[in-house]
mmCIF file of C-alpha atoms and ligand atoms in Angstrom:
data_model
loop_
_atom_site.group_PDB
_atom_site.id
_atom_site.type_symbol
_atom_site.label_atom_id
_atom_site.label_comp_id
_atom_site.label_asym_id
_atom_site.label_seq_id
_atom_site.Cartn_x
_atom_site.Cartn_y
_atom_site.Cartn_z
ATOM 1 C CA MET C 1 0.000 0.000 0.000
ATOM 2 C CA PHE C 2 1.246 3.451 -0.942
ATOM 3 C CA ASP C 3 4.706 1.943 -1.589
ATOM 4 C CA SER C 4 5.539 4.253 -4.448
ATOM 5 C CA LEU C 5 4.249 7.434 -2.811
ATOM 6 C CA LYS C 6 5.953 6.535 0.434
ATOM 7 C CA ARG C 7 9.308 5.807 -1.166
ATOM 8 C CA LYS C 8 9.317 8.645 -3.671
ATOM 9 C CA LEU C 9 8.243 11.368 -1.264
ATOM 10 C CA SER C 10 10.737 10.249 1.409
ATOM 11 C CA ASP C 11 13.500 10.022 -1.203
ATOM 12 C CA ALA C 12 12.684 13.491 -2.524
ATOM 13 C CA ILE C 13 12.871 14.941 0.998
ATOM 14 C CA LYS C 14 16.047 13.051 1.911
ATOM 15 C CA THR C 15 17.905 13.929 -1.281
ATOM 16 C CA PHE C 16 16.938 17.564 -1.004
ATOM 17 C CA SER C 17 17.852 17.974 2.653
ATOM 18 C CA LYS C 18 21.151 16.077 2.134
ATOM 19 C CA SER C 19 22.101 18.312 -0.769
ATOM 20 C CA GLU C 20 21.305 21.391 1.326
ATOM 21 C CA GLU C 21 23.406 20.120 4.232
ATOM 22 C CA HIS C 22 26.241 19.257 1.873
ATOM 23 C CA LYS C 23 26.156 22.793 0.467
ATOM 24 C CA VAL C 24 26.460 24.196 3.976
ATOM 25 C CA ASP C 25 29.456 21.989 4.777
ATOM 26 C CA GLU C 26 31.173 23.078 1.578
ATOM 27 C CA GLU C 27 30.592 26.724 2.371
ATOM 28 C CA ILE C 28 31.874 26.393 5.915
ATOM 29 C CA LYS C 29 35.015 24.713 4.575
ATOM 30 C CA GLU C 30 35.453 27.440 1.996
ATOM 31 C CA GLU C 31 35.056 30.155 4.594
ATOM 32 C CA ALA C 32 37.518 28.426 6.908
ATOM 33 C CA ALA C 33 40.018 28.228 4.056
ATOM 34 C CA HIS C 34 39.677 31.977 3.454
ATOM 35 C CA GLY C 35 39.786 32.653 7.199
ATOM 36 C CA GLU C 36 36.816 34.969 7.170
ATOM 37 C CA ALA C 37 33.332 35.013 8.618
ATOM 38 C CA ALA C 38 30.200 35.581 6.608
ATOM 39 C CA GLU C 39 29.359 39.220 6.255
ATOM 40 C CA PRO C 40 25.628 39.839 6.344
ATOM 41 C CA THR C 41 24.485 42.809 4.314
ATOM 42 C CA VAL C 42 21.418 44.967 4.539
ATOM 43 C CA ASP C 43 18.677 44.205 2.058
ATOM 44 C CA ASP C 44 15.061 45.190 2.390
ATOM 45 C CA LYS C 45 13.850 42.540 -0.039
ATOM 46 C CA SER C 46 14.611 39.712 2.321
ATOM 47 C CA ASN C 47 12.313 39.369 5.285
ATOM 48 C CA VAL C 48 14.354 36.766 7.043
ATOM 49 C CA VAL C 49 15.855 37.276 10.399
ATOM 50 C CA GLY C 50 16.950 34.039 11.998
ATOM 51 C CA GLU C 51 17.179 33.230 15.659
ATOM 52 C CA ALA C 52 20.760 33.965 16.615
ATOM 53 C CA VAL C 53 22.701 31.063 17.987
ATOM 54 C CA ASP C 54 25.642 31.073 20.300
ATOM 55 C CA LYS C 55 29.195 30.766 19.253
ATOM 56 C CA GLY C 56 29.666 31.253 15.527
ATOM 57 C CA ALA C 57 27.406 34.279 15.137
ATOM 58 C CA PRO C 58 29.317 37.465 14.433
ATOM 59 C CA LYS C 59 28.433 40.268 16.829
ATOM 60 C CA HIS C 60 27.300 42.705 14.206
ATOM 61 C CA ALA C 61 24.757 40.135 12.978
ATOM 62 C CA GLU C 62 23.131 40.134 16.403
ATOM 63 C CA VAL C 63 23.214 43.902 16.597
ATOM 64 C CA GLN C 64 21.493 44.121 13.260
ATOM 65 C CA ARG C 65 18.956 41.525 14.315
ATOM 66 C CA ASP C 66 18.174 43.399 17.508
ATOM 67 C CA SER C 67 17.717 46.645 15.643
ATOM 68 C CA GLY C 68 15.323 44.882 13.289
ATOM 69 C CA ILE C 69 17.462 45.391 10.201
ATOM 70 C CA LYS C 70 16.741 42.799 7.523
ATOM 71 C CA LEU C 71 19.639 40.741 6.405
ATOM 72 C CA SER C 72 20.355 39.294 3.048
ATOM 73 C CA VAL C 73 22.873 36.543 3.123
ATOM 74 C CA SER C 74 22.771 33.295 1.218
ATOM 75 C CA THR C 75 20.472 30.713 2.740
ATOM 76 C CA ASN C 76 23.317 28.445 3.639
ATOM 77 C CA ILE C 77 25.338 31.105 5.362
ATOM 78 C CA LYS C 78 22.272 32.119 7.306
ATOM 79 C CA LYS C 79 22.036 28.546 8.344
ATOM 80 C CA THR C 80 25.549 28.603 9.780
ATOM 81 C CA ILE C 81 24.962 31.884 11.563
ATOM 82 C CA PHE C 82 21.436 31.440 12.806
ATOM 83 C CA GLY C 83 19.572 28.512 14.266
ATOM 84 C CA SER C 84 16.926 28.723 11.591
ATOM 85 C CA VAL C 85 16.850 29.000 7.859
ATOM 86 C CA LYS C 86 14.454 30.177 5.211
ATOM 87 C CA LEU C 87 14.816 28.549 1.826
ATOM 88 C CA SER C 88 15.279 30.792 -1.173
ATOM 89 C CA ASP C 89 12.659 30.811 -3.935
ATOM 90 C CA ALA C 90 14.992 28.824 -6.194
ATOM 91 C CA GLU C 91 15.507 26.183 -3.501
ATOM 92 C CA ILE C 92 11.768 25.943 -2.844
ATOM 93 C CA ASP C 93 11.176 25.523 -6.585
ATOM 94 C CA ARG C 94 13.790 22.790 -6.783
ATOM 95 C CA PHE C 95 12.228 20.913 -3.860
ATOM 96 C CA ALA C 96 8.709 21.436 -5.225
ATOM 97 C CA GLU C 97 9.751 19.968 -8.555
ATOM 98 C CA LYS C 98 11.023 16.816 -6.862
ATOM 99 C CA LEU C 99 7.722 16.460 -5.003
ATOM 100 C CA ARG C 100 5.683 17.069 -8.139
ATOM 101 C CA VAL C 101 7.495 14.278 -10.002
ATOM 102 C CA SER C 102 7.089 11.904 -7.030
ATOM 103 C CA MET C 103 3.352 12.559 -6.945
ATOM 104 C CA LEU C 104 2.794 12.171 -10.673
ATOM 105 C CA GLU C 105 4.823 8.963 -10.827
ATOM 106 C CA SER C 106 2.594 7.552 -8.065
ATOM 107 C CA ASP C 107 -0.701 8.073 -9.931
ATOM 108 C CA VAL C 108 -1.671 11.308 -8.209
ATOM 109 C CA SER C 109 -3.634 13.372 -10.717
ATOM 110 C CA PHE C 110 -1.966 16.411 -12.262
ATOM 111 C CA GLU C 111 -4.449 18.846 -10.745
ATOM 112 C CA VAL C 112 -4.090 17.446 -7.241
ATOM 113 C CA ALA C 113 -0.278 17.217 -7.476
ATOM 114 C CA GLU C 114 -0.184 20.878 -8.545
ATOM 115 C CA GLY C 115 -2.406 21.967 -5.655
ATOM 116 C CA PHE C 116 -0.302 20.012 -3.187
ATOM 117 C CA VAL C 117 2.994 21.407 -4.491
ATOM 118 C CA GLU C 118 1.652 24.975 -4.404
ATOM 119 C CA GLN C 119 0.650 24.394 -0.795
ATOM 120 C CA VAL C 120 4.175 23.193 0.065
ATOM 121 C CA LYS C 121 5.595 26.287 -1.634
ATOM 122 C CA VAL C 122 3.312 28.602 0.343
ATOM 123 C CA ILE C 123 4.257 26.960 3.636
ATOM 124 C CA LEU C 124 7.990 26.997 2.900
ATOM 125 C CA GLY C 125 7.810 30.570 1.618
ATOM 126 C CA GLU C 126 6.421 31.716 4.952
ATOM 127 C CA ARG C 127 8.349 29.550 7.334
ATOM 128 C CA LYS C 128 11.762 29.476 8.895
ATOM 129 C CA LEU C 129 13.016 25.958 9.348
ATOM 130 C CA SER C 130 15.252 24.803 12.127
ATOM 131 C CA SER C 131 18.653 24.206 10.610
ATOM 132 C CA LYS C 132 19.281 21.434 13.110
ATOM 133 C CA GLY C 133 16.805 19.009 11.589
ATOM 134 C CA LEU C 134 16.096 20.175 8.073
ATOM 135 C CA GLN C 135 14.896 16.756 6.956
ATOM 136 C CA ASP C 136 12.387 16.447 9.799
ATOM 137 C CA GLU C 137 11.196 19.984 9.156
ATOM 138 C CA LEU C 138 10.621 19.179 5.495
ATOM 139 C CA ILE C 139 8.778 15.981 6.400
ATOM 140 C CA GLY C 140 6.579 18.058 8.708
ATOM 141 C CA THR C 141 5.882 20.549 5.931
ATOM 142 C CA VAL C 142 5.002 17.881 3.386
ATOM 143 C CA ARG C 143 2.767 16.094 5.902
ATOM 144 C CA GLU C 144 0.966 19.356 6.591
ATOM 145 C CA ALA C 145 0.386 20.044 2.880
ATOM 146 C CA LEU C 146 -0.738 16.446 2.322
ATOM 147 C CA LEU C 147 -3.218 16.674 5.173
ATOM 148 C CA ASP C 148 -4.552 19.986 3.840
ATOM 149 C CA THR C 149 -4.959 18.407 0.407
ATOM 150 C CA LEU C 150 -6.866 15.446 1.846
ATOM 151 C CA ARG C 151 -8.968 17.531 4.223
ATOM 152 C CA SER C 152 -9.952 19.997 1.542
ATOM 153 C CA SER C 153 -11.781 17.130 -0.182
ATOM 154 C CA LYS C 154 -15.369 16.581 0.803
ATOM 155 C CA GLY C 155 -15.736 15.013 4.236
ATOM 156 C CA ALA C 156 -16.902 11.410 4.292
ATOM 157 C CA ILE C 157 -20.142 10.128 5.742
ATOM 158 C CA ASP C 158 -19.296 7.645 8.459
ATOM 159 C CA ILE C 159 -21.643 4.774 7.617
ATOM 160 C CA MET C 160 -21.112 3.145 10.977
ATOM 161 C CA SER C 161 -22.700 6.098 12.723
ATOM 162 C CA PHE C 162 -25.003 7.186 9.862
ATOM 163 C CA ILE C 163 -26.902 3.871 9.928
ATOM 164 C CA PRO C 164 -27.673 3.748 13.681
ATOM 165 C CA GLU C 165 -28.715 7.426 13.546
ATOM 166 C CA ARG C 166 -31.111 6.728 10.662
ATOM 167 C CA ILE C 167 -32.518 3.729 12.488
ATOM 168 C CA SER C 168 -33.073 5.643 15.707
ATOM 169 C CA SER C 169 -34.869 8.389 13.803
ATOM 170 C CA GLY C 170 -37.322 5.819 12.424
ATOM 171 C CA GLY C 171 -35.620 5.277 9.066
ATOM 172 C CA ALA C 172 -35.261 1.488 9.220
ATOM 173 C CA PRO C 173 -34.546 -0.380 7.131
ATOM 174 C CA VAL C 174 -31.637 1.706 5.906
ATOM 175 C CA LYS C 175 -31.105 0.882 2.236
ATOM 176 C CA ILE C 176 -27.639 1.044 0.707
ATOM 177 C CA LEU C 177 -27.032 0.449 -2.980
ATOM 178 C CA PHE C 178 -23.587 -0.547 -4.236
ATOM 179 C CA LEU C 179 -22.558 -0.055 -7.842
ATOM 180 C CA GLY C 180 -19.468 0.115 -9.989
ATOM 181 C CA PRO C 181 -17.581 -1.550 -12.838
ATOM 182 C CA ASN C 182 -17.102 -5.311 -13.165
ATOM 183 C CA GLY C 183 -14.953 -7.139 -10.662
ATOM 184 C CA THR C 184 -14.042 -4.178 -8.476
ATOM 185 C CA GLY C 185 -15.046 -5.957 -5.277
ATOM 186 C CA LYS C 186 -18.679 -4.866 -4.820
ATOM 187 C CA THR C 187 -19.989 -8.182 -3.521
ATOM 188 C CA THR C 188 -16.989 -8.783 -1.261
ATOM 189 C CA THR C 189 -17.240 -5.248 0.121
ATOM 190 C CA ILE C 190 -20.950 -5.699 0.858
ATOM 191 C CA ALA C 191 -20.064 -8.831 2.818
ATOM 192 C CA LYS C 192 -17.364 -6.892 4.722
ATOM 193 C CA ILE C 193 -19.870 -4.171 5.607
ATOM 194 C CA ALA C 194 -22.482 -6.741 6.649
ATOM 195 C CA TYR C 195 -19.844 -8.329 8.871
ATOM 196 C CA ALA C 196 -18.956 -4.981 10.481
ATOM 197 C CA LEU C 197 -22.626 -4.042 10.989
ATOM 198 C CA LYS C 198 -23.435 -7.415 12.503
ATOM 199 C CA ASN C 199 -20.536 -6.992 14.921
ATOM 200 C CA LYS C 200 -22.052 -3.669 15.891
ATOM 201 C CA GLY C 201 -25.256 -5.449 16.902
ATOM 202 C CA LEU C 202 -27.256 -4.525 13.783
ATOM 203 C CA HIS C 203 -29.250 -6.904 11.597
ATOM 204 C CA PRO C 204 -28.283 -6.421 7.962
ATOM 205 C CA LEU C 205 -29.435 -8.542 5.049
ATOM 206 C CA LEU C 206 -28.190 -8.839 1.490
ATOM 207 C CA SER C 207 -30.173 -8.337 -1.691
ATOM 208 C CA ALA C 208 -28.702 -10.498 -4.470
ATOM 209 C CA SER C 209 -29.590 -7.983 -7.154
ATOM 210 C CA ASP C 210 -26.852 -9.040 -9.546
ATOM 211 C CA THR C 211 -29.109 -11.342 -11.534
ATOM 212 C CA PHE C 212 -26.884 -11.013 -14.575
ATOM 213 C CA ARG C 213 -23.416 -12.486 -14.048
ATOM 214 C CA ALA C 214 -23.103 -16.271 -13.909
ATOM 215 C CA ALA C 215 -22.687 -17.518 -10.334
ATOM 216 C CA ALA C 216 -23.245 -14.030 -8.875
ATOM 217 C CA ILE C 217 -26.277 -15.168 -6.837
ATOM 218 C CA GLU C 218 -24.408 -18.174 -5.413
ATOM 219 C CA GLN C 219 -21.447 -15.934 -4.567
ATOM 220 C CA THR C 220 -23.694 -13.523 -2.637
ATOM 221 C CA GLU C 221 -25.317 -16.485 -0.877
ATOM 222 C CA HIS C 222 -21.926 -17.887 0.022
ATOM 223 C CA HIS C 223 -20.875 -14.599 1.630
ATOM 224 C CA ALA C 224 -24.211 -14.195 3.433
ATOM 225 C CA ASN C 225 -23.861 -17.670 4.923
ATOM 226 C CA ALA C 226 -20.238 -17.082 5.908
ATOM 227 C CA VAL C 227 -21.101 -13.800 7.630
ATOM 228 C CA GLY C 228 -24.348 -15.214 9.056
ATOM 229 C CA VAL C 229 -26.894 -12.805 7.564
ATOM 230 C CA PRO C 230 -30.015 -13.470 5.437
ATOM 231 C CA VAL C 231 -29.940 -13.111 1.664
ATOM 232 C CA ILE C 232 -32.920 -12.383 -0.578
ATOM 233 C CA LYS C 233 -32.548 -13.749 -4.084
ATOM 234 C CA SER C 234 -34.446 -14.582 -7.235
ATOM 235 C CA SER C 235 -33.428 -16.230 -10.484
ATOM 236 C CA TYR C 236 -30.976 -15.149 -13.170
ATOM 237 C CA GLY C 237 -32.545 -12.649 -15.534
ATOM 238 C CA ALA C 238 -34.981 -11.377 -12.876
ATOM 239 C CA ASP C 239 -35.420 -7.625 -12.505
ATOM 240 C CA PRO C 240 -32.730 -6.472 -10.013
ATOM 241 C CA THR C 241 -35.098 -3.796 -8.671
ATOM 242 C CA SER C 242 -37.797 -6.368 -7.879
ATOM 243 C CA VAL C 243 -35.227 -8.418 -5.898
ATOM 244 C CA ALA C 244 -34.318 -5.286 -3.899
ATOM 245 C CA PHE C 245 -38.013 -4.529 -3.425
ATOM 246 C CA ASP C 246 -38.559 -8.018 -1.983
ATOM 247 C CA ALA C 247 -35.478 -7.585 0.211
ATOM 248 C CA VAL C 248 -36.866 -4.348 1.673
ATOM 249 C CA ALA C 249 -40.266 -5.988 2.270
ATOM 250 C CA TYR C 250 -38.556 -8.950 3.963
ATOM 251 C CA ALA C 251 -36.491 -6.603 6.135
ATOM 252 C CA LYS C 252 -39.604 -4.710 7.238
ATOM 253 C CA ALA C 253 -41.396 -7.940 8.073
ATOM 254 C CA HIS C 254 -38.479 -9.517 9.929
ATOM 255 C CA GLY C 255 -36.942 -6.557 11.713
ATOM 256 C CA ASN C 256 -33.758 -6.347 9.644
ATOM 257 C CA ASP C 257 -32.529 -2.798 9.972
ATOM 258 C CA VAL C 258 -30.152 -2.565 6.995
ATOM 259 C CA VAL C 259 -30.575 -3.756 3.385
ATOM 260 C CA LEU C 260 -27.325 -3.992 1.430
ATOM 261 C CA ILE C 261 -28.145 -4.121 -2.274
ATOM 262 C CA ASP C 262 -25.627 -5.710 -4.645
ATOM 263 C CA SER C 263 -25.712 -4.934 -8.354
ATOM 264 C CA ALA C 264 -24.136 -6.281 -11.524
ATOM 265 C CA GLY C 265 -20.870 -4.710 -12.664
ATOM 266 C CA ARG C 266 -21.421 -2.034 -15.279
ATOM 267 C CA GLN C 267 -19.548 0.567 -17.262
ATOM 268 C CA GLU C 268 -20.695 4.155 -17.256
ATOM 269 C CA THR C 269 -20.989 3.911 -21.047
ATOM 270 C CA ASN C 270 -23.666 1.178 -20.995
ATOM 271 C CA LYS C 271 -26.936 3.116 -21.299
ATOM 272 C CA ASN C 272 -29.199 0.126 -20.571
ATOM 273 C CA LEU C 273 -27.395 -0.792 -17.390
ATOM 274 C CA ILE C 274 -27.263 2.825 -16.267
ATOM 275 C CA GLY C 275 -31.037 3.000 -16.911
ATOM 276 C CA GLU C 276 -31.458 -0.095 -14.754
ATOM 277 C CA ILE C 277 -29.618 1.473 -11.829
ATOM 278 C CA GLN C 278 -31.634 4.689 -12.233
ATOM 279 C CA LYS C 279 -34.794 2.606 -11.960
ATOM 280 C CA MET C 280 -33.425 0.958 -8.817
ATOM 281 C CA ARG C 281 -32.839 4.370 -7.261
ATOM 282 C CA ARG C 282 -36.281 5.647 -8.266
ATOM 283 C CA VAL C 283 -38.207 2.660 -6.940
ATOM 284 C CA ILE C 284 -36.158 1.731 -3.882
ATOM 285 C CA GLY C 285 -34.955 5.201 -2.860
ATOM 286 C CA PRO C 286 -31.675 4.098 -1.253
ATOM 287 C CA ASP C 287 -30.446 6.134 1.714
ATOM 288 C CA LEU C 288 -26.930 5.895 0.290
ATOM 289 C CA THR C 289 -25.524 4.970 -3.097
ATOM 290 C CA ILE C 290 -21.926 3.876 -2.946
ATOM 291 C CA TYR C 291 -19.473 3.483 -5.786
ATOM 292 C CA VAL C 292 -17.008 0.633 -5.417
ATOM 293 C CA GLY C 293 -13.863 1.120 -7.487
ATOM 294 C CA GLU C 294 -10.431 -0.436 -7.639
ATOM 295 C CA SER C 295 -7.500 1.587 -6.439
ATOM 296 C CA VAL C 296 -5.312 -0.231 -8.967
ATOM 297 C CA SER C 297 -7.133 1.149 -11.977
ATOM 298 C CA GLY C 298 -4.875 4.229 -12.169
ATOM 299 C CA GLY C 299 -5.986 7.689 -13.120
ATOM 300 C CA ALA C 300 -8.963 6.431 -15.146
ATOM 301 C CA ILE C 301 -11.062 5.784 -12.053
ATOM 302 C CA ALA C 302 -11.694 9.451 -11.224
ATOM 303 C CA MET C 303 -12.996 10.041 -14.759
ATOM 304 C CA GLN C 304 -15.188 6.938 -14.536
ATOM 305 C CA ILE C 305 -16.721 8.109 -11.277
ATOM 306 C CA ALA C 306 -17.268 11.582 -12.673
ATOM 307 C CA GLU C 307 -19.058 10.030 -15.693
ATOM 308 C CA PHE C 308 -21.172 7.727 -13.497
ATOM 309 C CA SER C 309 -22.241 10.565 -11.278
ATOM 310 C CA LYS C 310 -23.665 12.439 -14.256
ATOM 311 C CA PHE C 311 -26.404 9.788 -14.306
ATOM 312 C CA VAL C 312 -26.578 8.563 -10.731
ATOM 313 C CA LYS C 313 -26.006 10.564 -7.581
ATOM 314 C CA ILE C 314 -23.155 8.916 -5.707
ATOM 315 C CA ASP C 315 -22.824 9.572 -1.982
ATOM 316 C CA GLY C 316 -19.516 7.898 -1.341
ATOM 317 C CA ILE C 317 -16.679 5.851 -2.750
ATOM 318 C CA ILE C 318 -15.096 2.676 -1.482
ATOM 319 C CA LEU C 319 -11.646 2.164 -2.900
ATOM 320 C CA THR C 320 -10.758 -1.526 -2.965
ATOM 321 C CA LYS C 321 -7.569 -3.531 -3.487
ATOM 322 C CA LEU C 322 -5.352 -0.938 -1.878
ATOM 323 C CA ASP C 323 -3.235 -3.885 -0.765
ATOM 324 C CA CYS C 324 -2.430 -4.560 -4.436
ATOM 325 C CA ASP C 325 -1.799 -0.934 -5.320
ATOM 326 C CA ALA C 326 1.898 -0.168 -5.184
ATOM 327 C CA LYS C 327 1.318 3.467 -6.145
ATOM 328 C CA GLY C 328 -1.530 4.752 -3.989
ATOM 329 C CA GLY C 329 -2.060 8.106 -5.705
ATOM 330 C CA ASN C 330 -5.744 7.479 -6.323
ATOM 331 C CA SER C 331 -6.445 7.583 -2.633
ATOM 332 C CA ILE C 332 -5.289 11.196 -2.652
ATOM 333 C CA SER C 333 -6.791 12.356 -5.927
ATOM 334 C CA ILE C 334 -10.217 10.798 -6.291
ATOM 335 C CA SER C 335 -12.380 12.671 -3.834
ATOM 336 C CA LYS C 336 -10.669 15.935 -4.658
ATOM 337 C CA ILE C 337 -11.402 15.527 -8.373
ATOM 338 C CA THR C 338 -14.897 14.088 -8.096
ATOM 339 C CA GLY C 339 -16.046 16.022 -5.035
ATOM 340 C CA ILE C 340 -17.321 12.708 -3.627
ATOM 341 C CA PRO C 341 -15.897 11.462 -0.323
ATOM 342 C CA ILE C 342 -14.057 8.186 0.100
ATOM 343 C CA MET C 343 -15.718 6.160 2.847
ATOM 344 C CA PHE C 344 -13.549 3.069 3.148
ATOM 345 C CA PHE C 345 -10.486 1.385 1.773
ATOM 346 C CA GLY C 346 -10.623 -2.312 0.944
ATOM 347 C CA THR C 347 -7.271 -3.746 1.948
ATOM 348 C CA GLY C 348 -7.604 -7.487 1.323
ATOM 349 C CA GLU C 349 -9.995 -10.364 0.795
ATOM 350 C CA LYS C 350 -10.907 -11.043 4.417
ATOM 351 C CA TYR C 351 -14.104 -9.675 5.936
ATOM 352 C CA THR C 352 -12.053 -7.590 8.324
ATOM 353 C CA ASP C 353 -10.064 -5.945 5.515
ATOM 354 C CA LEU C 354 -12.120 -2.769 5.443
ATOM 355 C CA VAL C 355 -10.568 0.444 6.780
ATOM 356 C CA PRO C 356 -12.569 3.637 7.415
ATOM 357 C CA TYR C 357 -11.065 6.547 5.506
ATOM 358 C CA ASP C 358 -9.235 9.006 7.730
ATOM 359 C CA PRO C 359 -6.960 11.699 6.198
ATOM 360 C CA ALA C 360 -4.630 11.771 9.232
ATOM 361 C CA LYS C 361 -4.134 8.004 9.034
ATOM 362 C CA VAL C 362 -3.515 8.187 5.284
ATOM 363 C CA VAL C 363 -0.811 10.797 5.866
ATOM 364 C CA ASP C 364 0.735 8.588 8.563
ATOM 365 C CA MET C 365 0.769 5.646 6.169
ATOM 366 C CA ILE C 366 2.407 7.671 3.401
ATOM 367 C CA LEU C 367 4.828 9.733 5.444
ATOM 368 C CA PRO C 368 5.305 8.655 9.032
ATOM 369 C CA GLY C 369 5.907 11.654 11.286
ATOM 370 C CA ALA C 370 9.391 12.571 12.336
ATOM 371 C CA GLY C 371 10.098 11.163 15.740
HETATM 372 N N1 GTP E 1 -6.685 -8.039 -2.684
HETATM 373 C C1 GTP E 1 -7.956 -7.652 -2.616
HETATM 374 N N2 GTP E 1 -8.872 -8.328 -3.282
HETATM 375 C C2 GTP E 1 -10.153 -7.924 -3.207
HETATM 376 C C3 GTP E 1 -10.531 -6.800 -2.440
HETATM 377 N N3 GTP E 1 -11.874 -6.637 -2.580
HETATM 378 C C4 GTP E 1 -12.291 -7.634 -3.391
HETATM 379 N N4 GTP E 1 -11.270 -8.421 -3.780
HETATM 380 C C5 GTP E 1 -11.279 -9.575 -4.677
HETATM 381 O O1 GTP E 1 -11.656 -9.127 -5.964
HETATM 382 C C6 GTP E 1 -12.333 -10.152 -6.662
HETATM 383 C C7 GTP E 1 -13.651 -9.622 -7.201
HETATM 384 O O2 GTP E 1 -14.482 -9.350 -6.097
HETATM 385 P P1 GTP E 1 -16.061 -9.301 -6.205
HETATM 386 O O3 GTP E 1 -16.557 -8.943 -4.869
HETATM 387 O O4 GTP E 1 -16.596 -10.518 -6.840
HETATM 388 O O5 GTP E 1 -16.210 -8.103 -7.207
HETATM 389 P P2 GTP E 1 -17.552 -7.555 -7.869
HETATM 390 O O6 GTP E 1 -17.366 -6.113 -8.090
HETATM 391 O O7 GTP E 1 -18.729 -7.983 -7.097
HETATM 392 O O8 GTP E 1 -17.507 -8.323 -9.267
HETATM 393 P P3 GTP E 1 -18.703 -8.435 -10.343
HETATM 394 O O9 GTP E 1 -19.918 -8.798 -9.583
HETATM 395 O O10 GTP E 1 -18.252 -9.518 -11.273
HETATM 396 O O11 GTP E 1 -18.815 -7.132 -11.036
HETATM 397 C C8 GTP E 1 -12.521 -11.284 -5.652
HETATM 398 O O12 GTP E 1 -11.516 -12.236 -5.895
HETATM 399 C C9 GTP E 1 -12.308 -10.613 -4.310
HETATM 400 O O13 GTP E 1 -11.814 -11.494 -3.318
HETATM 401 C C10 GTP E 1 -9.500 -6.071 -1.736
HETATM 402 O O14 GTP E 1 -9.708 -5.048 -1.051
HETATM 403 N N5 GTP E 1 -8.237 -6.546 -1.864
HETATM 404 MG MG1 MG E 2 -20.463 -8.937 -7.623
#
């Protein structure tokens, strides 16, 4: 999970901070060879005044600092004189370029990568970094920008609290429709959600409304039995909406509080199948419609979701197979591009492999905090 993003972002930060530290060492050596200290000069364009540190700082530098005079010395020399450093515009651009490439190579969309990089530039442009731990400071900055990027996407609905709230306000059974392209993990994800709901003390049931794909009904039945929840089914070729209708009626009669409605895989380009799902929404009126898509499908997935949502209102996205996705960029881009929140990640084939989406946790997975 996130292997590429993790590696590339950390490498970009490490290489950049190493090269900066190397530059400082070289300059110190050079100055030692010439036997002279750095001579800060007055320059109103620079707004940097570092915190003076002990020994090496020439007296006049402190005097100038105290009198509020702005100093212009090269970033690296400032770093040797003061305890903090502010990167120059050229250095920020160089670092930003490394980050941009890392993001794009990891499947992050162009638009989102740009927004993220601009955010990093703004933060670095305003901030003095401690020269003692440049790498950690840069990690902190990138984490902050990443979190901002993720948080600026639409906030997710937490199904695990949404459902009980609906039930307690008299909305049972809560109906949730799952849709998406073929083989993305819809049926498996429904079983995972049923498992989680059952463990929460709720009484979900499954509607085997994929009456199209061979063995789909048996697969849904298999999962229902394994999880220990009822399944309502019909025969192949039956109207998927009528199966869901029966499932809702059964739930009302038997006190099941959640109906999880499966559907056949479909492409956004198939008008008939899109019409079928529109009928399902009209007749059943699901409380939530969730798109299940594969993380591994690269940049195409955001476009697919955007196309789908022209015809069907989608309330949330579940991104599956994150365990197979070495890049991970989709997890950052999708909700930002589509404006639809991610609700869960699917991280494996077990019923417990369902992780609620949390921006802070995503950032931790991609770039563990310093210290
Ligand atoms: N590694 C991994 N495999 C998954 C995940 N979710 C589902 N799968 C696997 O993906 C395959 C397809 O899953 P299904 O649940 O049948 O997918 P579907 O979308 O219902 O497929 P169709 O009904 O044919 O459109 C199965 O082998 C699942 O075990 C996941 O998060 N990680
Ligand atoms: Mg299925």
